[in-house]
Short mmCIF file of C-alpha atoms in Angstrom, two decimals:
data_model
loop_
_atom_site.label_atom_id
_atom_site.label_comp_id
_atom_site.label_asym_id
_atom_site.label_seq_id
_atom_site.Cartn_x
_atom_site.Cartn_y
_atom_site.Cartn_z
CA MET A 251 23.48 6.68 46.73
CA LEU A 252 24.92 5.03 43.62
CA THR A 253 25.17 8.45 41.95
CA LEU A 254 27.12 9.92 44.86
CA ASN A 255 29.59 7.02 44.92
CA CYS A 256 30.12 7.37 41.20
CA VAL A 257 30.95 11.05 41.61
CA GLY A 258 33.46 10.18 44.33
CA ASP A 259 35.06 7.48 42.15
CA LEU A 260 35.22 9.93 39.23
CA ARG A 261 37.23 12.35 41.35
CA GLY A 262 39.74 9.56 42.12
CA CYS A 263 39.82 8.58 38.47
CA LEU A 264 40.47 12.16 37.38
CA GLY A 265 43.31 12.40 39.91
CA PHE A 266 44.86 9.12 38.57
CA CYS A 267 44.52 10.33 34.99
CA SER A 268 46.23 13.62 35.77
CA CYS A 269 49.16 11.79 37.42
CA TRP A 270 49.48 9.41 34.42
CA PHE A 271 49.32 12.40 32.07
CA PHE A 272 52.11 14.23 33.94
CA GLY A 273 54.25 11.06 34.09
CA GLY A 274 54.01 10.52 30.37
CA LYS A 275 54.88 14.13 29.56
CA PHE A 276 57.95 14.28 31.79
CA SER A 277 59.14 10.86 30.57
CA ALA A 278 58.95 12.18 27.02
CA PHE A 279 60.74 15.33 28.14
CA PHE A 280 63.77 13.42 29.44
CA ARG A 281 63.91 11.15 26.39
CA MET A 282 64.03 14.18 24.10
CA TRP A 283 66.88 15.73 26.06
CA THR A 284 69.32 12.78 25.95
CA MET A 285 72.89 13.70 25.08
CA PRO A 286 73.87 13.40 21.41
CA GLU A 287 76.35 10.74 20.44
CA ALA A 288 80.04 11.66 20.22
CA LYS A 289 80.16 11.31 16.43
CA ASP A 290 78.07 14.44 16.10
CA PHE A 291 80.88 16.61 17.53
CA ILE A 292 84.53 17.34 16.69
CA ARG A 293 86.94 18.78 19.29
CA THR A 294 89.91 20.72 17.90
CA THR A 295 93.20 20.80 19.69
CA GLY A 296 96.24 23.08 19.37
CA THR A 297 97.35 26.42 20.61
CA GLY A 298 93.89 28.00 20.09
CA GLU A 299 91.02 27.86 22.55
CA ASP A 300 89.28 24.54 22.92
CA LYS A 301 85.99 24.67 21.19
CA ILE A 302 83.29 22.46 19.82
CA LYS A 303 82.43 22.64 16.17
CA LEU A 304 79.25 21.27 14.76
CA LEU A 305 79.57 19.04 11.72
CA ALA A 306 78.48 20.21 8.32
CA GLY A 307 75.17 18.43 8.71
CA ASP A 308 74.04 21.07 11.29
CA CYS A 309 71.64 22.78 8.97
CA SER A 310 69.92 19.64 7.84
CA PRO A 311 66.14 19.54 8.38
CA LYS A 312 66.67 16.86 11.05
CA THR A 313 69.03 19.05 13.09
CA MET A 314 66.79 22.11 12.80
CA ASN A 315 63.91 19.98 13.99
CA GLU A 316 65.87 18.91 17.05
CA ARG A 317 66.62 22.57 17.87
CA GLN A 318 62.92 23.36 17.83
CA GLN A 319 62.12 20.53 20.24
CA PRO A 320 62.67 22.59 23.44
CA LYS A 321 59.99 25.06 22.28
CA ASP A 322 57.69 22.15 21.48
CA ILE A 323 58.24 20.71 24.95
CA LEU A 324 57.44 24.03 26.60
CA GLY A 325 54.25 24.12 24.57
CA GLU A 326 53.38 20.62 25.74
CA VAL A 327 54.05 21.58 29.37
CA SER A 328 51.74 24.58 28.94
CA LYS A 329 49.05 22.33 27.49
CA THR A 330 49.49 19.98 30.43
CA HIS A 331 49.07 22.87 32.86
CA ASN A 332 45.88 23.95 31.10
CA ALA A 333 44.59 20.39 31.16
CA ILE A 334 45.17 20.16 34.91
CA GLN A 335 43.34 23.45 35.43
CA THR A 336 40.42 22.08 33.41
CA LEU A 337 40.41 18.92 35.51
CA ASP A 338 40.46 20.99 38.69
CA LYS A 339 37.49 23.05 37.47
CA THR A 340 35.63 19.87 36.53
CA ILE A 341 36.22 18.42 39.98
CA SER A 342 35.04 21.68 41.55
CA ASN A 343 31.83 21.59 39.52
CA LEU A 344 31.26 17.96 40.47
CA GLU A 345 31.69 18.86 44.14
CA MET A 346 29.05 21.59 43.81
CA GLU A 347 26.67 19.21 42.05
CA LEU A 348 27.34 16.61 44.72
CA ALA A 349 26.52 19.14 47.43
CA ALA A 350 23.26 20.01 45.70
CA ALA A 351 22.42 16.31 45.31
CA ARG A 352 23.10 15.68 49.00
CA ALA A 353 20.94 18.61 50.06
CA THR A 354 18.14 17.41 47.78
CA GLN A 355 18.43 13.89 49.14
CA GLU A 356 18.24 15.19 52.72
CA SER A 357 15.18 17.26 51.82
CA ILE A 358 13.48 14.14 50.44
CA LEU A 359 14.42 12.04 53.49
CA ASN A 360 13.19 14.77 55.84
CA GLY A 361 9.94 15.18 53.95
CA SER A 362 10.67 18.80 52.98
CA PRO A 363 9.04 20.13 49.80
CA ILE A 364 11.07 20.18 46.58
CA SER A 365 10.57 23.05 44.15
CA GLU A 366 8.83 22.49 40.82
CA ASP A 367 12.05 23.61 39.17
CA MET A 368 13.86 20.63 40.69
CA LYS A 369 11.10 18.22 39.69
CA LEU A 370 11.11 19.37 36.08
CA THR A 371 14.84 19.56 35.54
CA GLY A 372 16.18 16.89 37.84
CA SER A 373 16.72 14.33 35.07
CA SER A 374 17.85 16.61 32.26
CA GLY A 375 20.09 19.11 34.05
CA ARG A 376 19.21 22.01 36.32
CA ARG A 377 18.10 25.33 34.93
CA LYS A 378 20.47 28.23 35.50
CA TYR A 379 19.34 31.37 37.34
CA PHE A 380 21.05 34.67 38.00
CA MET A 381 20.17 35.24 41.65
CA VAL A 382 18.00 33.91 44.44
CA VAL A 383 16.68 36.58 46.83
CA GLY A 384 15.51 35.15 50.14
CA VAL A 385 13.53 37.61 52.29
CA ASN A 386 13.91 36.57 55.90
CA THR A 387 10.56 36.77 57.71
CA ALA A 388 8.76 35.60 60.85
CA PHE A 389 5.27 34.35 61.76
CA SER A 390 4.35 37.73 63.25
CA SER A 391 5.42 39.74 60.18
CA ARG A 392 2.35 39.47 57.94
CA LYS A 393 2.01 43.27 57.62
CA ARG A 394 5.68 43.61 56.73
CA ARG A 395 5.32 41.00 54.00
CA ASP A 396 2.28 42.74 52.57
CA SER A 397 4.18 46.05 52.50
CA VAL A 398 6.99 44.37 50.55
CA ARG A 399 4.54 42.73 48.13
CA SER A 400 2.87 46.05 47.42
CA THR A 401 6.18 47.83 46.68
CA TRP A 402 9.40 46.14 45.57
CA MET A 403 8.55 42.43 45.21
CA PRO A 404 6.63 41.64 41.98
CA GLN A 405 3.55 39.47 42.43
CA GLY A 406 1.67 36.85 40.44
CA GLU A 407 2.47 36.72 36.74
CA LYS A 408 5.09 39.46 37.08
CA ARG A 409 7.04 37.37 39.55
CA LYS A 410 6.91 34.39 37.19
CA LYS A 411 8.01 36.63 34.33
CA LEU A 412 10.92 37.81 36.48
CA GLU A 413 12.01 34.21 36.95
CA GLU A 414 11.61 33.26 33.30
CA GLU A 415 13.07 36.36 31.63
CA LYS A 416 15.59 37.66 34.18
CA GLY A 417 16.51 34.51 36.09
CA VAL A 418 15.61 36.12 39.43
CA ILE A 419 13.96 34.02 42.16
CA MET A 420 12.29 35.86 45.06
CA ARG A 421 10.81 34.14 48.11
CA PHE A 422 9.92 34.87 51.71
CA VAL A 423 11.97 32.50 53.86
CA ILE A 424 10.49 30.90 56.95
CA GLY A 425 10.76 27.66 58.90
CA HIS A 426 8.22 25.96 61.15
CA SER A 427 6.84 26.64 64.60
CA ALA A 428 7.83 24.61 67.67
CA THR A 429 4.48 22.81 67.36
CA SER A 430 4.65 21.70 63.75
CA GLY A 431 1.28 21.86 62.04
CA GLY A 432 -0.09 24.31 64.59
CA ILE A 433 -2.01 27.52 64.00
CA LEU A 434 1.11 29.51 63.01
CA ASP A 435 2.10 27.02 60.34
CA LYS A 436 -1.44 26.81 59.02
CA ALA A 437 -1.58 30.60 58.69
CA ILE A 438 1.62 30.56 56.57
CA GLU A 439 0.27 27.72 54.45
CA ALA A 440 -2.91 29.70 53.76
CA GLU A 441 -0.86 32.79 52.88
CA ASP A 442 1.32 30.71 50.58
CA ARG A 443 -1.70 29.30 48.77
CA LYS A 444 -2.78 32.86 48.06
CA HIS A 445 0.57 34.30 46.98
CA GLY A 446 2.84 31.32 46.25
CA ASP A 447 5.93 33.23 47.37
CA PHE A 448 7.26 31.25 50.35
CA MET A 449 10.31 29.07 50.77
CA ARG A 450 9.83 26.77 53.77
CA LEU A 451 12.88 25.56 55.67
CA ASP A 452 13.40 22.49 57.82
CA HIS A 453 14.05 24.77 60.78
CA VAL A 454 12.29 25.79 64.01
CA GLU A 455 11.77 29.56 64.07
CA GLY A 456 13.19 31.71 66.88
CA TYR A 457 15.19 34.94 67.15
CA LEU A 458 18.08 33.13 68.84
CA GLU A 459 18.18 30.67 65.96
CA LEU A 460 18.91 33.16 63.16
CA SER A 461 22.43 31.80 62.59
CA ALA A 462 21.05 28.31 62.06
CA LYS A 463 18.32 29.69 59.79
CA THR A 464 20.87 31.54 57.66
CA LYS A 465 22.93 28.40 57.23
CA ILE A 466 19.91 26.28 56.31
CA TYR A 467 18.65 28.97 53.92
CA PHE A 468 21.84 29.00 51.83
CA ALA A 469 22.09 25.21 51.81
CA THR A 470 18.43 24.78 50.83
CA ALA A 471 18.47 27.54 48.21
CA ALA A 472 21.58 26.03 46.58
CA SER A 473 19.82 22.65 46.40
CA MET A 474 16.62 24.08 44.89
CA TRP A 475 18.03 26.58 42.38
CA ASP A 476 21.32 26.68 40.49
CA ALA A 477 22.13 30.40 40.64
CA GLU A 478 25.17 32.63 40.33
CA PHE A 479 24.33 34.55 43.52
CA TYR A 480 22.32 33.93 46.68
CA VAL A 481 21.04 36.96 48.60
CA LYS A 482 19.61 37.27 52.08
CA VAL A 483 17.37 40.28 52.81
CA ASP A 484 15.39 41.32 55.89
CA ASP A 485 11.66 41.98 55.43
CA ASP A 486 11.82 45.48 56.92
CA ILE A 487 14.16 47.12 54.41
CA HIS A 488 13.56 48.58 50.96
CA VAL A 489 15.35 46.98 47.99
CA ASN A 490 15.74 48.07 44.37
CA ILE A 491 15.94 44.70 42.60
CA ALA A 492 17.30 45.97 39.26
CA THR A 493 20.07 47.92 40.99
CA LEU A 494 20.86 44.89 43.14
CA GLY A 495 21.13 42.74 40.01
CA THR A 496 23.41 45.12 38.11
CA THR A 497 25.58 45.48 41.22
CA LEU A 498 26.05 41.72 41.55
CA ALA A 499 26.62 41.31 37.81
CA ARG A 500 29.81 43.36 38.08
CA HIS A 501 31.32 40.58 40.19
CA ARG A 502 30.08 37.53 38.31
CA SER A 503 33.55 36.69 36.92
CA LYS A 504 34.95 36.29 40.45
CA PRO A 505 34.71 32.78 41.90
CA ARG A 506 34.19 33.49 45.62
CA VAL A 507 32.69 36.85 46.57
CA TYR A 508 30.97 38.04 49.72
CA ILE A 509 29.12 41.33 49.14
CA GLY A 510 27.58 43.72 51.62
CA CYS A 511 28.19 46.73 53.85
CA MET A 512 31.23 45.57 55.79
CA LYS A 513 31.48 46.55 59.42
CA SER A 514 33.42 45.67 62.56
CA GLY A 515 31.26 46.33 65.60
CA PRO A 516 32.18 45.91 69.25
CA VAL A 517 32.00 42.51 70.92
CA LEU A 518 29.42 42.99 73.69
CA ALA A 519 30.29 40.93 76.75
CA GLN A 520 27.65 42.41 79.07
CA LYS A 521 24.65 40.16 79.59
CA GLY A 522 21.20 41.52 78.99
CA VAL A 523 22.17 43.96 76.25
CA ARG A 524 21.05 43.60 72.64
CA TYR A 525 23.54 41.68 70.49
CA HIS A 526 25.22 40.19 73.57
CA GLU A 527 27.97 37.78 72.57
CA PRO A 528 28.12 34.78 74.96
CA GLU A 529 31.42 33.67 73.41
CA HIS A 530 33.04 37.08 73.79
CA TRP A 531 36.19 35.51 75.29
CA LYS A 532 37.07 34.05 71.88
CA PHE A 533 37.60 37.55 70.51
CA GLY A 534 40.31 38.57 72.96
CA GLU A 535 40.28 41.24 75.64
CA ALA A 536 37.25 43.28 76.68
CA GLY A 537 36.58 46.14 74.27
CA ASN A 538 37.76 44.25 71.20
CA ARG A 539 35.87 44.37 67.93
CA TYR A 540 34.65 41.68 65.54
CA PHE A 541 36.43 40.82 62.30
CA ARG A 542 35.02 42.49 59.17
CA HIS A 543 31.66 41.09 58.10
CA ALA A 544 28.60 42.25 56.17
CA THR A 545 25.80 43.87 58.12
CA GLY A 546 22.80 41.57 58.43
CA GLN A 547 20.12 43.61 56.62
CA LEU A 548 21.31 42.51 53.16
CA TYR A 549 24.26 40.49 51.90
CA ALA A 550 25.04 38.24 48.94
CA VAL A 551 27.38 35.33 48.31
CA SER A 552 28.45 33.70 45.07
CA LYS A 553 27.57 30.14 44.14
CA ASP A 554 30.84 28.63 45.37
CA LEU A 555 30.33 30.04 48.87
CA ALA A 556 26.70 28.90 49.08
CA THR A 557 27.90 25.43 48.05
CA TYR A 558 30.65 25.58 50.68
CA ILE A 559 28.04 26.32 53.35
CA SER A 560 25.89 23.45 52.09
CA LEU A 561 28.80 20.99 52.14
CA ASN A 562 30.01 21.99 55.60
CA GLN A 563 26.81 23.06 57.34
CA HIS A 564 27.10 20.41 60.06
CA VAL A 565 30.48 21.71 61.28
CA LEU A 566 30.11 25.49 60.80
CA HIS A 567 29.99 27.21 64.17
CA LYS A 568 27.03 29.45 65.05
CA TYR A 569 27.61 32.63 67.03
CA ALA A 570 24.80 34.57 68.67
CA ASN A 571 24.54 37.04 65.79
CA GLU A 572 23.86 35.66 62.31
CA ASP A 573 25.90 38.25 60.42
CA VAL A 574 28.92 37.48 62.61
CA SER A 575 28.38 33.75 62.03
CA LEU A 576 28.34 34.17 58.24
CA GLY A 577 31.52 36.24 58.30
CA SER A 578 33.26 33.67 60.50
CA TRP A 579 32.53 30.86 58.03
CA PHE A 580 34.65 32.58 55.38
CA ILE A 581 37.70 33.30 57.56
CA GLY A 582 40.59 31.26 56.25
CA LEU A 583 39.04 30.89 52.80
CA ASP A 584 40.21 32.66 49.66
CA VAL A 585 37.18 34.98 49.61
CA GLU A 586 36.97 38.51 48.24
CA HIS A 587 35.03 40.85 50.53
CA ILE A 588 33.16 43.55 48.57
CA ASP A 589 32.22 46.58 50.68
CA ASP A 590 29.47 48.45 48.79
CA ARG A 591 27.83 51.27 50.75
CA ARG A 592 24.87 51.45 48.36
CA LEU A 593 23.62 48.32 50.12
CA CYS A 594 23.02 50.28 53.33
CA CYS A 595 21.64 53.73 52.50
CA GLY A 596 19.50 55.61 54.95
CA THR A 597 15.79 56.26 54.42
CA PRO A 598 14.68 59.63 52.97
CA PRO A 599 16.17 62.11 52.59
CA ASP A 600 19.44 60.12 52.25
CA CYS A 601 18.37 57.60 49.58
CA GLU A 602 16.24 60.27 47.86
CA TRP A 603 19.16 62.67 47.46
CA LYS A 604 21.34 59.87 46.11
CA ALA A 605 18.66 58.81 43.62
CA GLN A 606 18.32 62.41 42.39
CA ALA A 607 22.09 62.49 41.89
CA GLY A 608 21.89 59.35 39.75
CA ASN A 609 23.36 57.05 42.41
CA ILE A 610 20.36 54.83 43.17
CA CYS A 611 20.65 52.80 46.36
CA VAL A 612 20.38 49.01 46.43
CA ALA A 613 18.87 48.98 49.92
CA SER A 614 17.58 51.59 52.37
CA PHE A 615 16.81 51.37 56.09
CA ASP A 616 17.23 53.16 59.42
CA TRP A 617 20.32 52.15 61.36
CA SER A 618 18.61 53.06 64.62
CA CYS A 619 15.98 50.37 64.02
CA SER A 620 18.21 47.91 62.09
CA GLY A 621 15.55 48.24 59.41
CA ILE A 622 12.96 50.79 58.36
CA CYS A 623 11.34 52.07 61.55
CA ARG A 624 7.65 51.10 61.44
CA SER A 625 8.31 49.51 58.06
CA ALA A 626 4.76 48.26 57.52
CA GLU A 627 3.52 51.87 57.57
CA ARG A 628 6.52 53.57 55.90
CA MET A 629 7.56 51.14 53.16
CA ARG A 630 5.31 52.80 50.57
CA GLU A 631 6.74 56.25 51.34
CA VAL A 632 10.33 55.00 51.03
CA HIS A 633 9.48 53.22 47.80
CA ASN A 634 7.89 56.31 46.26
CA ARG A 635 10.83 58.53 47.13
CA CYS A 636 13.75 56.11 46.64
CA GLY A 637 12.45 53.43 44.29
CA GLU A 638 14.11 52.89 40.91
CA GLY A 639 10.78 52.58 39.05
CA GLU A 640 9.19 49.44 37.67
CA ASN A 641 10.54 49.97 34.15
CA ALA A 642 14.10 49.74 35.49
CA LEU A 643 13.58 46.11 36.40
CA TRP A 644 12.24 44.98 33.05
CA SER A 645 14.84 46.91 31.05
CA ALA A 646 17.77 45.75 33.19
CA VAL A 647 20.32 43.38 31.70
CA PHE A 648 22.19 41.24 34.20
#
């Protein structure tokens, strides 16, 4: 708690320093621009125009120096502006570190596991990663997970190499059952001991709780790994990791980006239908459509947005559909929406034709199934026909 208070005091201190800095600069500015004494000027009178003549001492080094002072002041003002920008960036970084510290503290208080990365680097600064890829999964999806492991998610030493050399973290993301410690949780624990590729959330699993799970995922991932991007993927789609990485790398200079296949589907008011929206009245008249948001199969957010979710998770509203919820959290923020259709290719022949044309897809799935239909059986086929090849991952530079 002492650390958090110190960070808060530092922000106040930085604000005070910036005000003092500005005050000093503008005080100096007005002192430099005081009117010269009358003896420095001579006014001529007579029939000619009134004019002011400078004395013969005009060209002295002192006078030339005084003429250069306005330029010097403008330079000082520019330096002041840059200093304030630096202070603002420092405060922003401190806020992100504070958010991570809070999330870590909550994890400890709640008894949630902390990653080895956090244990090793907690005292000497966190290690930097490029992206965290969280594969959303459920208790009943063991076959789906195995199909992903056997195709596009590296396993064992290769996964560790991916983390060490490329800065890419990949985990299946799952919470707990309603009866914590029951048979479902024990099955996941046994699977994790075998593969070591799970990220457990302090969250009770359930289809109607996907919005809450998404929020907790981003907050937890930001607390465990310091990455440039955080990605959410469904376990029934095919992903080319190298192509995903190079796609995100193009946007790494932008502070707040939200990347995916943007859509604006209808708001479904009728009860009993899939994707029913209980709060449909908030979106206006019947037949209206949602605001633009990324489709839920795969989307990515930059570090600043993941930190924003972590800081504000207790007040962010959850709609029935998790992709709508995520999009709603960024309304009103200065966020750049990146609509990239390579993140939502169809399964063969669509992704295969694009790959043959040199336009490899990031993700492939069937819109009719909101994922690859019968993905456990078909993932290998899609991978063989639309995969980028293993060498692409190890030769990629992010």
